[in-house]
mmCIF file of C-alpha atoms in Angstrom:
data_model
loop_
_atom_site.group_PDB
_atom_site.id
_atom_site.type_symbol
_atom_site.label_atom_id
_atom_site.label_comp_id
_atom_site.label_asym_id
_atom_site.label_seq_id
_atom_site.Cartn_x
_atom_site.Cartn_y
_atom_site.Cartn_z
ATOM 1 C CA UNK A 211 -36.253 0.999 -2.311
ATOM 2 C CA UNK A 212 -38.469 2.170 0.575
ATOM 3 C CA UNK A 213 -35.742 4.153 2.299
ATOM 4 C CA UNK A 214 -35.524 6.779 -0.436
ATOM 5 C CA UNK A 215 -38.741 7.095 -2.432
ATOM 6 C CA UNK A 216 -41.129 6.412 0.450
ATOM 7 C CA UNK A 217 -39.222 8.667 2.819
ATOM 8 C CA UNK A 218 -39.558 11.557 0.375
ATOM 9 C CA UNK A 219 -43.272 10.849 0.000
ATOM 10 C CA UNK A 220 -43.726 10.668 3.763
ATOM 11 C CA UNK A 221 -41.901 13.991 4.085
ATOM 12 C CA UNK A 222 -44.276 15.620 1.576
ATOM 13 C CA UNK A 223 -47.194 13.986 3.385
ATOM 14 C CA UNK A 224 -46.145 15.353 6.777
ATOM 15 C CA UNK A 225 -45.544 18.832 5.345
ATOM 16 C CA UNK A 226 -49.014 18.912 3.792
ATOM 17 C CA UNK A 227 -50.745 17.343 6.789
ATOM 18 C CA UNK A 228 -49.276 20.039 9.050
ATOM 19 C CA UNK A 229 -51.342 22.589 7.138
ATOM 20 C CA UNK A 230 -54.582 20.791 8.077
ATOM 21 C CA UNK A 231 -56.639 20.582 11.312
ATOM 22 C CA UNK A 232 -55.398 18.376 14.149
ATOM 23 C CA UNK A 233 -58.110 15.768 13.675
ATOM 24 C CA UNK A 234 -57.066 15.290 10.044
ATOM 25 C CA UNK A 235 -53.459 14.750 11.149
ATOM 26 C CA UNK A 236 -54.732 12.160 13.622
ATOM 27 C CA UNK A 237 -56.711 10.438 10.863
ATOM 28 C CA UNK A 238 -53.663 10.350 8.577
ATOM 29 C CA UNK A 239 -51.490 8.894 11.354
ATOM 30 C CA UNK A 240 -54.046 6.148 11.974
ATOM 31 C CA UNK A 241 -54.168 5.289 8.270
ATOM 32 C CA UNK A 242 -50.399 5.070 7.755
ATOM 33 C CA UNK A 243 -50.435 1.415 8.749
ATOM 34 C CA UNK A 244 -52.970 0.490 6.071
ATOM 35 C CA UNK A 245 -52.524 2.913 3.181
ATOM 36 C CA UNK A 246 -49.489 3.838 1.103
ATOM 37 C CA UNK A 247 -47.926 7.288 1.595
ATOM 38 C CA UNK A 248 -48.852 8.153 -2.003
ATOM 39 C CA UNK A 249 -52.532 7.417 -1.324
ATOM 40 C CA UNK A 250 -52.477 9.428 1.892
ATOM 41 C CA UNK A 251 -50.795 12.311 0.095
ATOM 42 C CA UNK A 252 -53.689 12.347 -2.388
ATOM 43 C CA UNK A 253 -56.126 12.328 0.541
ATOM 44 C CA UNK A 254 -54.419 15.371 2.035
ATOM 45 C CA UNK A 255 -54.639 17.257 -1.260
ATOM 46 C CA UNK A 256 -58.368 16.506 -1.338
ATOM 47 C CA UNK A 257 -58.828 17.611 2.278
ATOM 48 C CA UNK A 258 -56.943 20.852 1.689
ATOM 49 C CA UNK A 259 -59.226 21.752 -1.224
ATOM 50 C CA UNK A 260 -62.269 21.075 0.967
ATOM 51 C CA UNK A 261 -61.090 23.088 3.971
ATOM 52 C CA UNK A 262 -59.937 25.990 1.807
ATOM 53 C CA UNK A 263 -63.411 26.026 0.247
ATOM 54 C CA UNK A 264 -64.996 26.185 3.720
ATOM 55 C CA UNK A 265 -62.941 29.291 4.555
ATOM 56 C CA UNK A 266 -63.538 30.903 1.146
ATOM 57 C CA UNK A 267 -67.307 30.403 1.508
ATOM 58 C CA UNK A 268 -67.360 31.996 4.949
ATOM 59 C CA UNK A 269 -68.081 28.921 7.074
ATOM 60 C CA UNK A 270 -65.088 29.835 9.234
ATOM 61 C CA UNK A 271 -63.183 33.106 9.593
ATOM 62 C CA UNK A 272 -59.692 31.811 10.221
ATOM 63 C CA UNK A 273 -57.017 29.580 8.765
ATOM 64 C CA UNK A 274 -57.822 26.036 7.768
ATOM 65 C CA UNK A 275 -55.678 24.553 10.553
ATOM 66 C CA UNK A 276 -58.059 26.020 13.130
ATOM 67 C CA UNK A 277 -61.367 24.829 11.646
ATOM 68 C CA UNK A 278 -63.188 23.188 14.566
ATOM 69 C CA UNK A 279 -65.160 19.938 14.409
ATOM 70 C CA UNK A 280 -68.416 21.811 15.047
ATOM 71 C CA UNK A 281 -68.168 23.365 11.576
ATOM 72 C CA UNK A 282 -68.147 19.890 10.015
ATOM 73 C CA UNK A 283 -70.984 18.694 12.220
ATOM 74 C CA UNK A 284 -73.263 21.585 11.197
ATOM 75 C CA UNK A 285 -72.765 21.259 7.436
ATOM 76 C CA UNK A 286 -75.940 20.486 5.526
ATOM 77 C CA UNK A 287 -76.257 18.050 2.683
ATOM 78 C CA UNK A 288 -76.978 20.945 0.322
ATOM 79 C CA UNK A 289 -73.785 22.718 1.354
ATOM 80 C CA UNK A 290 -71.755 19.606 0.605
ATOM 81 C CA UNK A 291 -73.515 19.361 -2.762
ATOM 82 C CA UNK A 292 -72.451 22.979 -3.369
ATOM 83 C CA UNK A 293 -68.846 21.932 -2.732
ATOM 84 C CA UNK A 294 -69.163 19.072 -5.228
ATOM 85 C CA UNK A 295 -70.617 21.507 -7.753
ATOM 86 C CA UNK A 296 -67.616 23.755 -7.136
ATOM 87 C CA UNK A 297 -65.300 20.827 -7.876
ATOM 88 C CA UNK A 298 -67.076 20.019 -11.105
ATOM 89 C CA UNK A 299 -67.719 23.428 -12.601
ATOM 90 C CA UNK A 300 -65.134 25.727 -11.007
ATOM 91 C CA UNK A 301 -62.194 23.312 -10.819
ATOM 92 C CA UNK A 302 -63.486 21.404 -13.864
ATOM 93 C CA UNK A 303 -63.075 18.004 -12.221
ATOM 94 C CA UNK A 304 -64.579 15.053 -14.051
ATOM 95 C CA UNK A 305 -67.295 13.031 -12.318
ATOM 96 C CA UNK A 306 -64.870 10.244 -11.533
ATOM 97 C CA UNK A 307 -62.481 12.764 -9.916
ATOM 98 C CA UNK A 308 -65.317 14.294 -7.898
ATOM 99 C CA UNK A 309 -66.172 10.777 -6.710
ATOM 100 C CA UNK A 310 -62.593 10.203 -5.596
ATOM 101 C CA UNK A 311 -62.536 13.431 -3.573
ATOM 102 C CA UNK A 312 -65.925 12.581 -2.088
ATOM 103 C CA UNK A 313 -64.618 9.134 -1.165
ATOM 104 C CA UNK A 314 -61.721 10.763 0.692
ATOM 105 C CA UNK A 315 -64.125 12.954 2.666
ATOM 106 C CA UNK A 316 -66.451 10.042 3.413
ATOM 107 C CA UNK A 317 -63.514 8.117 4.848
ATOM 108 C CA UNK A 318 -62.489 11.065 7.030
ATOM 109 C CA UNK A 319 -66.003 11.755 8.314
ATOM 110 C CA UNK A 320 -66.590 8.061 8.990
ATOM 111 C CA UNK A 321 -63.440 8.032 11.115
ATOM 112 C CA UNK A 322 -64.560 11.122 13.026
ATOM 113 C CA UNK A 323 -68.003 9.650 13.768
ATOM 114 C CA UNK A 324 -67.425 5.912 14.146
ATOM 115 C CA UNK A 325 -63.788 5.352 15.108
ATOM 116 C CA UNK A 326 -62.256 8.363 16.850
ATOM 117 C CA UNK A 327 -63.400 9.128 20.392
ATOM 118 C CA UNK A 328 -62.720 11.652 23.109
ATOM 119 C CA UNK A 329 -61.403 10.956 26.605
ATOM 120 C CA UNK A 330 -65.051 10.682 27.638
ATOM 121 C CA UNK A 331 -65.534 7.945 25.009
ATOM 122 C CA UNK A 332 -67.697 10.195 22.872
ATOM 123 C CA UNK A 333 -67.348 10.339 19.056
ATOM 124 C CA UNK A 334 -65.697 13.379 17.535
ATOM 125 C CA UNK A 335 -68.796 13.887 15.373
ATOM 126 C CA UNK A 336 -72.356 13.010 16.375
ATOM 127 C CA UNK A 337 -73.628 13.793 12.894
ATOM 128 C CA UNK A 338 -71.995 12.681 9.635
ATOM 129 C CA UNK A 339 -73.328 14.694 6.702
ATOM 130 C CA UNK A 340 -71.147 12.821 4.200
ATOM 131 C CA UNK A 341 -73.195 9.676 4.823
ATOM 132 C CA UNK A 342 -76.105 11.452 3.140
ATOM 133 C CA UNK A 343 -74.185 12.248 -0.052
ATOM 134 C CA UNK A 344 -74.309 9.873 -3.010
ATOM 135 C CA UNK A 345 -71.570 9.352 -5.561
ATOM 136 C CA UNK A 346 -71.997 10.505 -9.149
ATOM 137 C CA UNK A 347 -73.173 7.803 -11.513
ATOM 138 C CA UNK A 348 -70.151 7.053 -13.665
ATOM 139 C CA UNK A 349 -70.606 4.365 -16.267
ATOM 140 C CA UNK A 350 -69.040 3.767 -19.624
ATOM 141 C CA UNK A 351 -69.819 0.711 -21.684
ATOM 142 C CA UNK A 352 -66.833 -1.332 -22.912
ATOM 143 C CA UNK A 353 -67.181 -0.050 -26.462
ATOM 144 C CA UNK A 354 -66.982 3.578 -25.309
ATOM 145 C CA UNK A 355 -63.893 2.843 -23.250
ATOM 146 C CA UNK A 356 -62.268 1.012 -26.154
ATOM 147 C CA UNK A 357 -62.977 3.870 -28.540
ATOM 148 C CA UNK A 358 -61.474 6.381 -26.115
ATOM 149 C CA UNK A 359 -58.397 4.257 -25.569
ATOM 150 C CA UNK A 360 -57.787 3.615 -29.265
ATOM 151 C CA UNK A 361 -54.919 5.720 -30.489
ATOM 152 C CA UNK A 362 -53.634 6.300 -26.946
ATOM 153 C CA UNK A 363 -52.042 2.910 -26.342
ATOM 154 C CA UNK A 364 -49.663 0.702 -28.287
ATOM 155 C CA UNK A 365 -51.282 -2.001 -30.361
ATOM 156 C CA UNK A 366 -49.886 -4.713 -32.616
ATOM 157 C CA UNK A 367 -46.534 -3.824 -34.158
ATOM 158 C CA UNK A 368 -46.451 -0.476 -32.325
ATOM 159 C CA UNK A 369 -45.483 -2.301 -29.142
ATOM 160 C CA UNK A 370 -42.009 -3.257 -30.356
ATOM 161 C CA UNK A 371 -41.794 -0.255 -32.674
ATOM 162 C CA UNK A 372 -41.935 2.144 -29.728
ATOM 163 C CA UNK A 373 -39.226 0.262 -27.861
ATOM 164 C CA UNK A 374 -37.048 0.312 -30.989
ATOM 165 C CA UNK A 375 -37.766 4.024 -31.410
ATOM 166 C CA UNK A 376 -36.394 4.718 -27.943
ATOM 167 C CA UNK A 377 -33.435 2.391 -28.478
ATOM 168 C CA UNK A 378 -32.379 3.709 -31.881
ATOM 169 C CA UNK A 379 -34.761 5.694 -34.081
ATOM 170 C CA UNK A 380 -35.046 8.731 -31.806
ATOM 171 C CA UNK A 381 -31.336 9.337 -32.336
ATOM 172 C CA UNK A 382 -31.754 9.075 -36.099
ATOM 173 C CA UNK A 383 -34.621 11.552 -35.967
ATOM 174 C CA UNK A 384 -32.447 14.163 -34.222
ATOM 175 C CA UNK A 385 -29.060 13.308 -35.714
ATOM 176 C CA UNK A 386 -28.572 16.903 -36.907
ATOM 177 C CA UNK A 387 -29.230 18.408 -33.478
ATOM 178 C CA UNK A 388 -26.057 17.855 -31.447
ATOM 179 C CA UNK A 389 -27.542 19.002 -28.141
ATOM 180 C CA UNK A 390 -30.500 16.612 -28.305
ATOM 181 C CA UNK A 391 -28.427 13.829 -29.830
ATOM 182 C CA UNK A 392 -25.717 13.967 -27.169
ATOM 183 C CA UNK A 393 -28.245 13.953 -24.337
ATOM 184 C CA UNK A 394 -30.027 11.027 -25.987
ATOM 185 C CA UNK A 395 -26.785 9.056 -26.317
ATOM 186 C CA UNK A 396 -26.034 9.671 -22.657
ATOM 187 C CA UNK A 397 -29.362 8.208 -21.545
ATOM 188 C CA UNK A 398 -30.241 5.791 -24.366
ATOM 189 C CA UNK A 399 -29.659 2.552 -22.452
ATOM 190 C CA UNK A 400 -31.423 3.859 -19.356
ATOM 191 C CA UNK A 401 -34.473 5.078 -21.241
ATOM 192 C CA UNK A 402 -34.718 1.895 -23.300
ATOM 193 C CA UNK A 403 -34.576 -0.191 -20.130
ATOM 194 C CA UNK A 404 -37.348 1.877 -18.520
ATOM 195 C CA UNK A 405 -39.652 1.584 -21.512
ATOM 196 C CA UNK A 406 -38.885 -2.107 -21.863
ATOM 197 C CA UNK A 407 -39.651 -2.716 -18.191
ATOM 198 C CA UNK A 408 -42.942 -0.786 -18.389
ATOM 199 C CA UNK A 409 -43.962 -2.741 -21.481
ATOM 200 C CA UNK A 410 -42.709 -6.052 -20.130
ATOM 201 C CA UNK A 411 -44.272 -5.934 -16.687
ATOM 202 C CA UNK A 412 -47.077 -3.367 -16.432
ATOM 203 C CA UNK A 413 -45.506 -1.679 -13.396
ATOM 204 C CA UNK A 414 -46.966 1.527 -12.059
ATOM 205 C CA UNK A 415 -44.935 4.730 -12.302
ATOM 206 C CA UNK A 416 -44.220 4.920 -8.558
ATOM 207 C CA UNK A 417 -43.252 1.248 -8.485
ATOM 208 C CA UNK A 418 -40.692 1.647 -11.247
ATOM 209 C CA UNK A 419 -39.344 4.942 -9.907
ATOM 210 C CA UNK A 420 -38.731 3.362 -6.507
ATOM 211 C CA UNK A 421 -36.701 0.394 -7.726
ATOM 212 C CA UNK A 422 -33.211 -0.296 -6.435
ATOM 213 C CA UNK A 423 -30.598 -2.675 -7.796
ATOM 214 C CA UNK A 424 -31.300 -5.352 -5.204
ATOM 215 C CA UNK A 425 -34.963 -5.450 -6.215
ATOM 216 C CA UNK A 426 -34.133 -7.081 -9.559
ATOM 217 C CA UNK A 427 -33.835 -10.877 -9.741
ATOM 218 C CA UNK A 428 -32.543 -11.671 -13.213
ATOM 219 C CA UNK A 429 -32.555 -15.418 -12.593
ATOM 220 C CA UNK A 430 -36.279 -15.449 -11.920
ATOM 221 C CA UNK A 431 -37.132 -12.539 -14.252
ATOM 222 C CA UNK A 432 -38.874 -10.807 -11.397
ATOM 223 C CA UNK A 433 -38.749 -7.516 -9.559
ATOM 224 C CA UNK A 434 -39.701 -6.724 -5.969
ATOM 225 C CA UNK A 435 -42.126 -3.824 -5.654
ATOM 226 C CA UNK A 436 -44.205 -2.249 -2.918
ATOM 227 C CA UNK A 437 -47.733 -1.997 -4.242
ATOM 228 C CA UNK A 438 -50.670 0.060 -3.036
ATOM 229 C CA UNK A 439 -51.411 -0.563 0.604
ATOM 230 C CA UNK A 440 -47.687 -1.144 1.258
ATOM 231 C CA UNK A 441 -47.960 -4.712 -0.012
ATOM 232 C CA UNK A 442 -44.690 -6.215 -1.155
ATOM 233 C CA UNK A 443 -44.922 -8.367 -4.273
ATOM 234 C CA UNK A 444 -42.621 -9.984 -6.808
ATOM 235 C CA UNK A 445 -43.684 -9.107 -10.349
ATOM 236 C CA UNK A 446 -42.422 -10.943 -13.411
ATOM 237 C CA UNK A 447 -41.055 -9.169 -16.468
ATOM 238 C CA UNK A 448 -40.271 -10.207 -20.031
ATOM 239 C CA UNK A 449 -37.004 -11.516 -21.468
ATOM 240 C CA UNK A 450 -36.686 -8.386 -23.575
ATOM 241 C CA UNK A 451 -36.764 -6.341 -20.372
ATOM 242 C CA UNK A 452 -34.088 -8.649 -18.931
ATOM 243 C CA UNK A 453 -31.837 -7.936 -21.902
ATOM 244 C CA UNK A 454 -32.399 -4.167 -21.867
ATOM 245 C CA UNK A 455 -31.902 -3.922 -18.101
ATOM 246 C CA UNK A 456 -28.625 -5.817 -18.350
ATOM 247 C CA UNK A 457 -27.413 -3.491 -21.102
ATOM 248 C CA UNK A 458 -28.231 -0.495 -18.926
ATOM 249 C CA UNK A 459 -26.664 -1.865 -15.747
ATOM 250 C CA UNK A 460 -23.403 -2.539 -17.632
ATOM 251 C CA UNK A 461 -22.951 1.189 -18.202
ATOM 252 C CA UNK A 462 -24.836 2.568 -15.189
ATOM 253 C CA UNK A 463 -21.932 3.190 -12.798
ATOM 254 C CA UNK A 464 -19.412 4.612 -15.263
ATOM 255 C CA UNK A 465 -21.903 6.574 -17.350
ATOM 256 C CA UNK A 466 -23.452 8.357 -14.375
ATOM 257 C CA UNK A 467 -20.350 8.343 -12.133
ATOM 258 C CA UNK A 468 -22.262 7.201 -9.086
ATOM 259 C CA UNK A 469 -21.006 5.855 -5.792
ATOM 260 C CA UNK A 470 -21.547 2.298 -4.636
ATOM 261 C CA UNK A 471 -23.808 3.644 -1.911
ATOM 262 C CA UNK A 472 -26.323 4.856 -4.491
ATOM 263 C CA UNK A 473 -28.473 1.776 -5.079
ATOM 264 C CA UNK A 474 -31.223 3.462 -7.109
ATOM 265 C CA UNK A 475 -31.859 1.544 -10.320
ATOM 266 C CA UNK A 476 -32.677 4.463 -12.581
ATOM 267 C CA UNK A 477 -30.351 7.448 -12.240
ATOM 268 C CA UNK A 478 -30.761 11.033 -13.409
ATOM 269 C CA UNK A 479 -28.055 12.577 -15.581
ATOM 270 C CA UNK A 480 -25.434 14.503 -13.539
ATOM 271 C CA UNK A 481 -26.513 18.057 -12.747
ATOM 272 C CA UNK A 482 -24.927 21.151 -11.244
ATOM 273 C CA UNK A 483 -21.268 22.211 -11.037
ATOM 274 C CA UNK A 484 -20.362 19.088 -9.054
ATOM 275 C CA UNK A 485 -22.188 16.761 -11.418
ATOM 276 C CA UNK A 486 -24.476 15.401 -8.684
ATOM 277 C CA UNK A 487 -26.399 12.245 -9.534
ATOM 278 C CA UNK A 488 -29.602 11.092 -7.869
ATOM 279 C CA UNK A 489 -32.531 8.751 -8.268
ATOM 280 C CA UNK A 490 -34.684 9.597 -11.266
ATOM 281 C CA UNK A 491 -37.948 11.028 -9.916
ATOM 282 C CA UNK A 492 -41.390 9.860 -10.974
ATOM 283 C CA UNK A 493 -42.102 13.213 -12.623
ATOM 284 C CA UNK A 494 -38.819 13.040 -14.544
ATOM 285 C CA UNK A 495 -39.760 9.581 -15.825
ATOM 286 C CA UNK A 496 -43.140 10.922 -16.938
ATOM 287 C CA UNK A 497 -41.455 13.732 -18.885
ATOM 288 C CA UNK A 498 -39.040 11.287 -20.536
ATOM 289 C CA UNK A 499 -41.907 9.088 -21.741
ATOM 290 C CA UNK A 500 -43.829 12.156 -22.920
ATOM 291 C CA UNK A 501 -40.790 13.282 -24.922
ATOM 292 C CA UNK A 502 -40.443 9.985 -26.753
ATOM 293 C CA UNK A 503 -44.200 9.590 -27.223
ATOM 294 C CA UNK A 504 -44.492 12.998 -28.874
ATOM 295 C CA UNK A 505 -41.578 12.284 -31.207
ATOM 296 C CA UNK A 506 -43.036 8.845 -31.963
ATOM 297 C CA UNK A 507 -46.308 10.421 -33.094
ATOM 298 C CA UNK A 508 -48.426 9.368 -30.112
ATOM 299 C CA UNK A 509 -48.502 12.429 -27.836
ATOM 300 C CA UNK A 510 -51.263 10.876 -25.700
ATOM 301 C CA UNK A 511 -49.054 7.911 -24.828
ATOM 302 C CA UNK A 512 -48.239 8.313 -21.130
ATOM 303 C CA UNK A 513 -46.659 6.064 -18.527
ATOM 304 C CA UNK A 514 -50.108 4.873 -17.522
ATOM 305 C CA UNK A 515 -50.910 4.134 -21.167
ATOM 306 C CA UNK A 516 -47.793 1.952 -21.330
ATOM 307 C CA UNK A 517 -49.328 0.010 -18.462
ATOM 308 C CA UNK A 518 -52.573 -0.233 -20.429
ATOM 309 C CA UNK A 519 -50.570 -1.358 -23.456
ATOM 310 C CA UNK A 520 -48.998 -4.172 -21.453
ATOM 311 C CA UNK A 521 -52.380 -5.250 -20.099
ATOM 312 C CA UNK A 522 -53.975 -5.202 -23.544
ATOM 313 C CA UNK A 523 -51.227 -7.305 -25.066
ATOM 314 C CA UNK A 524 -51.118 -9.676 -22.116
ATOM 315 C CA UNK A 525 -54.855 -10.300 -22.340
ATOM 316 C CA UNK A 526 -54.633 -10.892 -26.088
ATOM 317 C CA UNK A 527 -51.729 -13.330 -25.696
ATOM 318 C CA UNK A 528 -52.597 -15.078 -22.442
ATOM 319 C CA UNK A 529 -56.328 -14.466 -21.879
ATOM 320 C CA UNK A 530 -56.130 -15.133 -18.153
ATOM 321 C CA UNK A 531 -57.804 -12.341 -16.183
ATOM 322 C CA UNK A 532 -56.914 -13.524 -12.644
ATOM 323 C CA UNK A 533 -53.209 -13.716 -13.516
ATOM 324 C CA UNK A 534 -53.363 -10.329 -15.167
ATOM 325 C CA UNK A 535 -54.966 -8.810 -12.080
ATOM 326 C CA UNK A 536 -52.168 -10.166 -9.936
ATOM 327 C CA UNK A 537 -49.518 -8.954 -12.368
ATOM 328 C CA UNK A 538 -50.975 -5.441 -12.325
ATOM 329 C CA UNK A 539 -51.542 -5.433 -8.559
ATOM 330 C CA UNK A 540 -55.295 -4.825 -8.820
ATOM 331 C CA UNK A 541 -55.957 -6.449 -5.436
ATOM 332 C CA UNK A 542 -59.346 -6.235 -3.740
ATOM 333 C CA UNK A 543 -61.436 -8.173 -1.255
ATOM 334 C CA UNK A 544 -63.346 -9.848 -4.084
ATOM 335 C CA UNK A 545 -60.199 -11.072 -5.814
ATOM 336 C CA UNK A 546 -58.048 -11.972 -2.803
ATOM 337 C CA UNK A 547 -58.995 -15.654 -2.857
ATOM 338 C CA UNK A 548 -58.196 -15.836 -6.563
ATOM 339 C CA UNK A 549 -54.699 -14.534 -5.859
ATOM 340 C CA UNK A 550 -54.046 -17.107 -3.149
ATOM 341 C CA UNK A 551 -54.677 -19.929 -5.631
ATOM 342 C CA UNK A 552 -52.282 -18.607 -8.236
ATOM 343 C CA UNK A 553 -49.002 -20.434 -8.775
ATOM 344 C CA UNK A 554 -45.965 -18.211 -9.201
ATOM 345 C CA UNK A 555 -44.486 -20.558 -11.809
ATOM 346 C CA UNK A 556 -47.668 -20.290 -13.905
ATOM 347 C CA UNK A 557 -47.445 -16.494 -13.785
ATOM 348 C CA UNK A 558 -43.771 -16.559 -14.753
ATOM 349 C CA UNK A 559 -44.552 -18.816 -17.717
ATOM 350 C CA UNK A 560 -47.387 -16.534 -18.761
ATOM 351 C CA UNK A 561 -45.028 -13.543 -18.868
ATOM 352 C CA UNK A 562 -42.465 -15.575 -20.814
ATOM 353 C CA UNK A 563 -45.027 -16.248 -23.546
ATOM 354 C CA UNK A 564 -44.909 -12.570 -24.404
ATOM 355 C CA UNK A 565 -41.471 -13.213 -25.906
ATOM 356 C CA UNK A 566 -42.602 -15.997 -28.213
ATOM 357 C CA UNK A 567 -43.065 -15.019 -31.870
ATOM 358 C CA UNK A 568 -46.432 -15.708 -33.403
ATOM 359 C CA UNK A 569 -46.642 -18.377 -36.080
#
């Protein structure tokens, strides 16, 4: 699982980091032990926007790779506020997105002032302007969040209806279009298994995209994933997902004509003159879900909303927030002790209850 997906992410990370100043590359290298490559890739995107803004605003007359530390040390709080205003009004970032980019910069500047040091044991920065900058106040009451989410996630009977739509009804909808119908028939079992696993486990997109055959334990109804922070965890999934995964795996090798060396769980349809097969990318999975969601009548239903749908149903059925947090991988310092007291068997039983019909 790590050897393919993570290697590609690390490659993208290294390519993007090479476009940034040396001290940023050093920061990224130091963080690789603690943060996932996907998180670090997001950091690099944020840094690139910041350094490109510095050049565009005339703070430095060169390429962003050459921006010296003295430029960062001389920035004023007002100039940083100008950058945040640029994010909000020019790039049209929401407050929560501006906060995330600011958090990335705070982490970098903190490293440069308090962790990194020269051969003379001096900090890279003597002055940290980011410490003066406050985050945007972002608050939404539960009712506002619920109202925004309504219509974007699966509720009640829609949960199984969407799975059935992917398994069967989509083909009925396009039965007169041979091109769409044939492509659907080729990938029906695969797509049903993906949707069923999303809805039966609450996995993140990257977690599902990175799965390999050996990560699935059908006996324990669990799957091995690498969560944020490179933490390995076994996550339980529903009996319906077990059934749909088995149906897909039965046809996986012959349908996609793949070699035994290809251990990726979800495979893309053969492409090119040689019919090359490969692991289905995260973006491809997103587009597949978007296709079915639009045809289903819920165009706002995304992969992340499937995760929300799982969480909503789990909470309604089980009503156990600590177990849900562990299932979703929402780890934090405040909840670590809760996780250590959880029993795996209890979590497995909680997932199994999702299969029980209501009286």
